[in-house]
Short mmCIF file of C-alpha atoms and ligand atoms in Angstrom, two decimals:
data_model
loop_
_atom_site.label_atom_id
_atom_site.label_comp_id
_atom_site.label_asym_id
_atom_site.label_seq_id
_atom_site.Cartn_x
_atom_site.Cartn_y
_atom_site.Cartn_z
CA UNK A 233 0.00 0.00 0.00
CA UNK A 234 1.72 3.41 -0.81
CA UNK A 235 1.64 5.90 1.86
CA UNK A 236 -0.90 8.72 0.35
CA UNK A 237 -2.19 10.34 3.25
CA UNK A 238 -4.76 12.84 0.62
CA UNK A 239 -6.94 12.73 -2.43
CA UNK A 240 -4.91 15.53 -3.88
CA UNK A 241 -1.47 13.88 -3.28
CA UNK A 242 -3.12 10.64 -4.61
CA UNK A 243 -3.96 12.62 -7.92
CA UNK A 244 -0.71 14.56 -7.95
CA UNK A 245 1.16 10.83 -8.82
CA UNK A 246 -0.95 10.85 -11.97
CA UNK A 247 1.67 13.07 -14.07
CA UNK A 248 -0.41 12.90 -17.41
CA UNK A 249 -2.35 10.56 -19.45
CA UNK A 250 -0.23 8.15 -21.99
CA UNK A 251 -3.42 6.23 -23.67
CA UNK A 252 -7.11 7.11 -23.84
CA UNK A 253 -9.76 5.21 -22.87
CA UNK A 254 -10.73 5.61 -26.60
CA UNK A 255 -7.51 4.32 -27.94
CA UNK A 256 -7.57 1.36 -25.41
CA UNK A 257 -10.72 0.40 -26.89
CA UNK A 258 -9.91 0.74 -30.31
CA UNK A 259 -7.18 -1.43 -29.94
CA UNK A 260 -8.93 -4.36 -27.38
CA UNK A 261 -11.40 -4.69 -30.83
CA UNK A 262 -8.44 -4.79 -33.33
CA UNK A 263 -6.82 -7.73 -31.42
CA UNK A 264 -10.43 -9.35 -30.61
CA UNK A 265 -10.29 -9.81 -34.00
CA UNK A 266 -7.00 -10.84 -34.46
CA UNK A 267 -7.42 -13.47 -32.21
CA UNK A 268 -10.44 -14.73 -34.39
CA UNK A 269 -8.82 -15.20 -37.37
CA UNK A 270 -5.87 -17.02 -35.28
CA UNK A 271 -8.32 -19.79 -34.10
CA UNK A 272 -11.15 -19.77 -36.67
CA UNK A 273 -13.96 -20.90 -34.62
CA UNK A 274 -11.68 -23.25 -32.63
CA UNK A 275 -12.41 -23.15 -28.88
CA UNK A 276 -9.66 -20.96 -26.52
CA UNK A 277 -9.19 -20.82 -22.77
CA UNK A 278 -8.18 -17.29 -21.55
CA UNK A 279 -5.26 -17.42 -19.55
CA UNK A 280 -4.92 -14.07 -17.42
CA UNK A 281 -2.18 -13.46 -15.34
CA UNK A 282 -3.07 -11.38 -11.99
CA UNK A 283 -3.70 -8.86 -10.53
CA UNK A 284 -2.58 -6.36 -13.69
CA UNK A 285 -4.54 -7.97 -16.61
CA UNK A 286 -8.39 -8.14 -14.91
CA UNK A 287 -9.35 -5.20 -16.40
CA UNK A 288 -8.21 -6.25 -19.97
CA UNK A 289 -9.34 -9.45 -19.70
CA UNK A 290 -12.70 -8.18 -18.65
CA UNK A 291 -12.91 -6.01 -22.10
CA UNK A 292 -10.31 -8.35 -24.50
CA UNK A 293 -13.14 -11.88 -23.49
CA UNK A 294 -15.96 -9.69 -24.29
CA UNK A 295 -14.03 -8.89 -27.95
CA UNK A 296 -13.61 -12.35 -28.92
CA UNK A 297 -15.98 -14.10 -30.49
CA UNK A 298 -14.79 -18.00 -31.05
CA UNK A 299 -15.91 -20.18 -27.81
CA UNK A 300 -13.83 -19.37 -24.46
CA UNK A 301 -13.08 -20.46 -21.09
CA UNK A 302 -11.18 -18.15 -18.85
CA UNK A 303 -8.64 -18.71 -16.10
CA UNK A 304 -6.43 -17.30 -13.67
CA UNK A 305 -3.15 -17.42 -12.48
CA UNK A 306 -0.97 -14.77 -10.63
CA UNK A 307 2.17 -14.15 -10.84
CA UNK A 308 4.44 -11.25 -8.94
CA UNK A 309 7.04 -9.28 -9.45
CA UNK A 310 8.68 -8.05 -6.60
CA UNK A 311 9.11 -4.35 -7.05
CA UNK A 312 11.17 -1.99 -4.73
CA UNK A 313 8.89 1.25 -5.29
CA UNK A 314 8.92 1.34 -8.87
CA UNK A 315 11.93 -1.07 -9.86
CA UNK A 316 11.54 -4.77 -10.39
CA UNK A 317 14.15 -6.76 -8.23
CA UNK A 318 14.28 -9.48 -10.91
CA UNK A 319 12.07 -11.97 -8.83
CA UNK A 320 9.11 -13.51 -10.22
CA UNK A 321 6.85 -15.73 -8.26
CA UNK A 322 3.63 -17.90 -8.83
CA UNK A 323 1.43 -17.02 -6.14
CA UNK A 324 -1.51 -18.79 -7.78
CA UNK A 325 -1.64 -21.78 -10.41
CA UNK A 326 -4.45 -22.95 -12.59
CA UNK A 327 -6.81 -24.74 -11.13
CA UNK A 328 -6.47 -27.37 -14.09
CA UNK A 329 -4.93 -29.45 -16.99
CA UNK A 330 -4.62 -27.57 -19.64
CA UNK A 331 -3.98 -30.52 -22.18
CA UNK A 332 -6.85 -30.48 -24.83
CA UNK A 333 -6.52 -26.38 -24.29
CA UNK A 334 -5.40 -23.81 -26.90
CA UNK A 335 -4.08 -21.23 -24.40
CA UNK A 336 -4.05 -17.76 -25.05
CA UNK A 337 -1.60 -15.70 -22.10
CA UNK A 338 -3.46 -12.33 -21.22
CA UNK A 339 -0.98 -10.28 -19.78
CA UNK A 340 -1.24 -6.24 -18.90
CA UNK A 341 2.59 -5.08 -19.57
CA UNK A 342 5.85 -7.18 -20.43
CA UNK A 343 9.01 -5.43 -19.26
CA UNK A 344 12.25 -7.21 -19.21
CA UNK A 345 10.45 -10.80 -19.70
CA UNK A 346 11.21 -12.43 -16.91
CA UNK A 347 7.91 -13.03 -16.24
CA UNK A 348 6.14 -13.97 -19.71
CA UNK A 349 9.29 -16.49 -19.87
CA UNK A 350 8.80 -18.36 -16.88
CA UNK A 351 5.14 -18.62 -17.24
CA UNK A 352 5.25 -20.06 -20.70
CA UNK A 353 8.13 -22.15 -19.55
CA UNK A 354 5.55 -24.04 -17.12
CA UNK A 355 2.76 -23.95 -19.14
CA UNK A 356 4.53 -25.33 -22.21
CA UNK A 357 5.35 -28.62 -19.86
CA UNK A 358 1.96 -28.94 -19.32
CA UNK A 359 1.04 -29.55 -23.16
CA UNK A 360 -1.36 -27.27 -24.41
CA UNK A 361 -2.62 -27.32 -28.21
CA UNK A 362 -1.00 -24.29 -28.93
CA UNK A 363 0.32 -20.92 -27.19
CA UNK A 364 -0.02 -17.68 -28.23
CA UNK A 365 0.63 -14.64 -25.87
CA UNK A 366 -1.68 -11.02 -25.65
CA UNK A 367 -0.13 -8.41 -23.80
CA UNK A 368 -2.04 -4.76 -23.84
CA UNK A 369 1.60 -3.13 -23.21
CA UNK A 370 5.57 -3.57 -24.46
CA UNK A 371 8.26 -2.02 -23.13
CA UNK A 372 11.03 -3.31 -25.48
CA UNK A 373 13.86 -1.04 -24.36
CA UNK A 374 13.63 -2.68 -20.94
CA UNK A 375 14.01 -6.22 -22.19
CA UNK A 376 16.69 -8.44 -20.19
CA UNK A 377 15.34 -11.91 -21.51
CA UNK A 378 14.09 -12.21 -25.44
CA UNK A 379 11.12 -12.96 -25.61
CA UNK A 380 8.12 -11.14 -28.02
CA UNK A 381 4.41 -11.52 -27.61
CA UNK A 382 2.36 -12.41 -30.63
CA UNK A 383 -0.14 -9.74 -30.42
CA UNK A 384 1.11 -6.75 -28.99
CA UNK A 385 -1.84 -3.48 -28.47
CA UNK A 386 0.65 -0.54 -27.41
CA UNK A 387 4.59 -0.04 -27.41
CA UNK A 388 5.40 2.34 -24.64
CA UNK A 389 8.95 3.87 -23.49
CA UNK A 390 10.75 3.40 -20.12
CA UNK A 391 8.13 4.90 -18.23
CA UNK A 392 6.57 3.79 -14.78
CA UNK A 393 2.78 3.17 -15.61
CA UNK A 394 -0.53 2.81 -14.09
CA UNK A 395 -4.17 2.48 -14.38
CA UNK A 396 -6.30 0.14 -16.67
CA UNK A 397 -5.20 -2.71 -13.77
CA UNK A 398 -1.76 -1.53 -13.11
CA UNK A 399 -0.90 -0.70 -10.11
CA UNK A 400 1.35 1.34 -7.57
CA UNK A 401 1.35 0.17 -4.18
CA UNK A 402 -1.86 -1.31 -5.39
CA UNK A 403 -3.76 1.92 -6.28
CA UNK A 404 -4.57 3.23 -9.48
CA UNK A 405 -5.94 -0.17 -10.67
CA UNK A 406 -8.98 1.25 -11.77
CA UNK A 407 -8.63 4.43 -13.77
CA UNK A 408 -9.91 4.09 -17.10
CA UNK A 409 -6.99 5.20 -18.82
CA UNK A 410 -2.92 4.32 -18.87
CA UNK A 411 -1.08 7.39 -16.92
CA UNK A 412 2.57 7.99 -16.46
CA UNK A 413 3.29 7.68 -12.69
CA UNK A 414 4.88 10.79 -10.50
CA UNK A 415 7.28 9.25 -8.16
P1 5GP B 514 8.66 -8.39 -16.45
O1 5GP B 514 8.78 -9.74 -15.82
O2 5GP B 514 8.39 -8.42 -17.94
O3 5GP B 514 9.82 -7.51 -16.11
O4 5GP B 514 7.51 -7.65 -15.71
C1 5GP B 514 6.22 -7.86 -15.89
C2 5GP B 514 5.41 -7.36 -14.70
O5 5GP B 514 6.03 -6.22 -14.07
C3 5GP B 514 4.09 -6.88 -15.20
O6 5GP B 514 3.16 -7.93 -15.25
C4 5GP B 514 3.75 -5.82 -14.18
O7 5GP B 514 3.12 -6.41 -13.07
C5 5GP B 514 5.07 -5.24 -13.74
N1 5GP B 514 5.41 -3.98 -14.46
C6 5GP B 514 6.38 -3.78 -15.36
N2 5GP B 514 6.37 -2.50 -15.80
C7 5GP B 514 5.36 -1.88 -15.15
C8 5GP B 514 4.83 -0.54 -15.19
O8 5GP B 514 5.27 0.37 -15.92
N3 5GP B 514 3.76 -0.30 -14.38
C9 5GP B 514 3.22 -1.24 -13.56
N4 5GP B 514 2.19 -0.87 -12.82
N5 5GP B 514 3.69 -2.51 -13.50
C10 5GP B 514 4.75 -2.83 -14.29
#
């Protein structure tokens, strides 16, 4: 929890607003459709990785419109204010086989990797159909790992963001837009 003792000091952290609400949904119906013509009426399960991706899930299932199942897993990143100590931890699995399953990752923001790697690493033991990998943001200039997602709605610079279901301190989940953070 961050230590924001007013409403005005809470709102003073939101320095200015990267992506519209518009422009997020805009691009949620682009890759709706992109994920269509990947599976041509072929059933999908929804994999979204917590907390950060509920909100895009919540828009990118309703955008879809072969079959699908959706499921949750979280993963975190430990963070020291707003810089990732490199450690990523499954706090919360999948509640079931995923054999039989093409898999589609839902993830809000890939950074340096880390995480995206690791979580395909495990599912990929666990023999899906096939794996493809949705994330709403990309920070390529902060890679440490290689990895690239297949559908990718934004690229965004080395900037601290928030809002749409990213956090701080775990505030800010919930604006409607994607704001630069004021540290
Ligand atoms: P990676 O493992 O790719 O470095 O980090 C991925 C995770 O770090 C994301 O799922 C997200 O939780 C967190 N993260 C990375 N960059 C940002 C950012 O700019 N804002 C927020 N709120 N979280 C971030």
């Amino acid at each position: 929890m961050l230590d924001l003792k007013t409403k005005s000091e809470y709102e003073r952290r939101i320095k200015g607003v990267l992506i519209t609400e518009e422009e997020i949904a805009r691009e949620v119906k682009r890759a709706g459709a992109e994920i269509d013509k990947i599976y041509d009426g072929r059933p999908i399960l929804l994999v979204s990785i917590l907390k950060g991706s509920f909100v895009f899930l919540a828009d990118i299932c309703r955008a879809v419109s072969v079959p699908s199942e959706v499921a949750f897993m979280c993963a975190k990143s430990y963070y020291e204010g707003t810089v990732s100590s490199g450690v990523v931890k499954i706090t919360m699995d999948l509640d079931m086989d995923i054999s039989g399953y093409h898999v589609v990752i839902i993830e809000d923001i890939v950074d340096t990797g880390r995480t995206l790697s690791d979580i395909i690493r495990i599912l990929s033991a666990r023999n899906p159909l096939s794996m493809h990998v949705v994330t709403l943001l990309d920070k390529p200039s902060r890679r440490l790992v290689d990895f690239k997602a297949d559908i990718s709605l934004f690229t965004i610079p080395d900037r601290f963001v928030i809002g749409y279901g990213l956090d701080c301190g775990e505030y800010y989940r919930n604006l409607p837009y994607i704001a630069e953070y004021e540290e």
